[in-house]
Short mmCIF file of C-alpha atoms in Angstrom, two decimals:
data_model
loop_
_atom_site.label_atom_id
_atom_site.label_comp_id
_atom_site.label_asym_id
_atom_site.label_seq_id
_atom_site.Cartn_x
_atom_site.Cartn_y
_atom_site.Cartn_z
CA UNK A 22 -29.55 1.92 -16.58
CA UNK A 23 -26.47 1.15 -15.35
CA UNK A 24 -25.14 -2.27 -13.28
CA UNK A 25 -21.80 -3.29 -11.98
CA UNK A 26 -21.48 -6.97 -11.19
CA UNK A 27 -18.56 -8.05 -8.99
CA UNK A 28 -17.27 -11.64 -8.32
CA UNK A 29 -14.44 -12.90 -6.65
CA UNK A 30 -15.01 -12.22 -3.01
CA UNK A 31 -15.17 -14.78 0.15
CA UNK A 32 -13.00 -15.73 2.79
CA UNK A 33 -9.21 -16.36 2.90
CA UNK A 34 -6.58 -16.77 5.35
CA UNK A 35 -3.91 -14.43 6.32
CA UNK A 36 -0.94 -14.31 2.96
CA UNK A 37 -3.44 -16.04 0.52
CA UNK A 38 -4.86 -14.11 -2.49
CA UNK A 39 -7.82 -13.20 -3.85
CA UNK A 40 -9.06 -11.38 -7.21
CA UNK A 41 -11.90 -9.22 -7.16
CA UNK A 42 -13.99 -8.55 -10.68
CA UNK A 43 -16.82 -6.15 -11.69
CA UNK A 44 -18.09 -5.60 -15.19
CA UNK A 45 -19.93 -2.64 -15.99
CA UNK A 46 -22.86 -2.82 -18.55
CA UNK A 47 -25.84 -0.64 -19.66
CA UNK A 48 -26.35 1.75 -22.21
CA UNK A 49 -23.63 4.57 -21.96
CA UNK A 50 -20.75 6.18 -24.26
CA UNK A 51 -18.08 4.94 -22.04
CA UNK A 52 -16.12 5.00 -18.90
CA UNK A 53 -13.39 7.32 -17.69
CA UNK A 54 -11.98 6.41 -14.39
CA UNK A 55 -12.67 2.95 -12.31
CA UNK A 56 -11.61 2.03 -8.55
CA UNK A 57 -12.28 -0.25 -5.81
CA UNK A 58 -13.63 1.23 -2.09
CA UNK A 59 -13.31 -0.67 1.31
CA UNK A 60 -15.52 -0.32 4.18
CA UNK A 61 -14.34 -2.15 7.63
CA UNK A 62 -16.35 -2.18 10.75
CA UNK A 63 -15.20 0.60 12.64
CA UNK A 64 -13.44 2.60 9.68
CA UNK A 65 -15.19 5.12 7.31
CA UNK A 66 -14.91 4.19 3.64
CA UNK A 67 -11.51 4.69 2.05
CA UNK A 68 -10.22 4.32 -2.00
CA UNK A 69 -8.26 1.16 -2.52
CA UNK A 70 -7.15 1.42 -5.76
CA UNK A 71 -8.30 3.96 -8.55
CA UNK A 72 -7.01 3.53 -12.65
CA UNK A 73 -7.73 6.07 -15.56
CA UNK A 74 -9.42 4.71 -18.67
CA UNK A 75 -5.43 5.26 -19.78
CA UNK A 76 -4.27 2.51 -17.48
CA UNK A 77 -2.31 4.35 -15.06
CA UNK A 78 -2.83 3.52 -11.50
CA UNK A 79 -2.84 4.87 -7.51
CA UNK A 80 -2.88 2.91 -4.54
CA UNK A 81 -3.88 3.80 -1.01
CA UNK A 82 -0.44 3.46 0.91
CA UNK A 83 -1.59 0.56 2.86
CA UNK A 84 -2.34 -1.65 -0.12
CA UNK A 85 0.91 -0.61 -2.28
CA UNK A 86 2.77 -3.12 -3.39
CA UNK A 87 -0.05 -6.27 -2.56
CA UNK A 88 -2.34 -4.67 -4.38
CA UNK A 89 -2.52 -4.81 -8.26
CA UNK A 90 -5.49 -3.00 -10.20
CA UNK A 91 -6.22 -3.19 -14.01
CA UNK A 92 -9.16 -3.01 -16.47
CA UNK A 93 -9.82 -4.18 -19.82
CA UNK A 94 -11.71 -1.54 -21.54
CA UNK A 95 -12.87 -3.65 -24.40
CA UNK A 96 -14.83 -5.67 -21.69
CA UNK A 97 -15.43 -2.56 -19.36
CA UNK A 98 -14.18 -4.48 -16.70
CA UNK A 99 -11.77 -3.78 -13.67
CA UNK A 100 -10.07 -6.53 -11.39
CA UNK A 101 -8.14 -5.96 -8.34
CA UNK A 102 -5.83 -8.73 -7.74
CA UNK A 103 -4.88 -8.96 -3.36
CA UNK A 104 -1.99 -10.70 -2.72
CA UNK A 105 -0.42 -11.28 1.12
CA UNK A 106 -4.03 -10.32 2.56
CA UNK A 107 -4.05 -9.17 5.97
CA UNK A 108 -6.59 -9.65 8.65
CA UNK A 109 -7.05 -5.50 8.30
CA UNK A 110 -7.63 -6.00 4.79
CA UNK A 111 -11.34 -7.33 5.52
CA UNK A 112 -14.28 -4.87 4.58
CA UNK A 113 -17.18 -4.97 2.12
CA UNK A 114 -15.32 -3.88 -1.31
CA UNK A 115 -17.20 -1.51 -3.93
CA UNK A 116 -16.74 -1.67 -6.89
CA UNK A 117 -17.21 2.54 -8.79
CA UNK A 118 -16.87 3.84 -12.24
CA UNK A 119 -17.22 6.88 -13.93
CA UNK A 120 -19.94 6.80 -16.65
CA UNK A 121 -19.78 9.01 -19.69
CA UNK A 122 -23.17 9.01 -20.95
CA UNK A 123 -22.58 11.85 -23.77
CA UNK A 124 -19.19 13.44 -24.96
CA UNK A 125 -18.56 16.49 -23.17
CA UNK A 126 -20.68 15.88 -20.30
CA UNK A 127 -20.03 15.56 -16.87
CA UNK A 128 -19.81 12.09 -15.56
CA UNK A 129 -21.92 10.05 -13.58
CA UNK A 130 -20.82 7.66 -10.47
CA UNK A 131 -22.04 4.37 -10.44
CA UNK A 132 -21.42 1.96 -7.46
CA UNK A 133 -21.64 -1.85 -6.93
CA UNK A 134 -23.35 -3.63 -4.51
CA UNK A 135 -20.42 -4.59 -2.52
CA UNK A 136 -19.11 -7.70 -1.77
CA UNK A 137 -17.57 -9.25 1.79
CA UNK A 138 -13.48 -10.11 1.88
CA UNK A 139 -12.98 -11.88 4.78
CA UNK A 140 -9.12 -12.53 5.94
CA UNK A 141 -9.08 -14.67 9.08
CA UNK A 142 -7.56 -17.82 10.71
#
């Protein structure tokens, strides 16, 4: 079995920062690709931020540039770091990495439970 644990959420007011955490752990041969979702009231679910196991990084266009997304593989965890928050920027954020359970096969999603950003005044 497989369990992402994020940290980090809670509520912050419009320009402040906030660093999100999840750290993957189970039984597995290791991870390929790891991102963060969003989900706002009213909006269907949209990528945030997405890295390869390689580092390198995309950003939805409304996040570029306050957005920063990295991963320490060694701890097979990711972090998104939100600076200059936004009132738009509130949703539940999930946490989602791609397990490699054997070489050579396909890969597996796994999701987090989610946890609530809040930007408001």
């Amino acid at each position: 079995q497989v369990q992402l644990v994020e940290s980090g959420g809670g509520l912050v007011q419009p320009g402040g920062s906030l660093r999100l955490s999840c750290v993957a752990s189970g039984r597995f041969f290791s991870i390929n690709a790891m991102g963060w979702y969003r989900q706002a009231p009213g909006k269907q679910r949209e990528l945030v931020a997405v890295i390869t196991r390689g580092g390198s990084p995309n950003y939805a266009d409304s996040v570029k540039g306050r957005f920063t997304i990295a991963r320490d593989n060694a701890q097979n965890t990711v972090y998104l770091q939100m600076n200059s928050l936004k009132p738009e920027d509130t949703a539940v954020y999930y946490c989602n990495a791609d397990i490699l359970f054997l070489p050579l096969s396909p890969t597996v999603p796994y999701w987090g439970q989610g946890t609530q950003v809040t930007v408001s005044s």
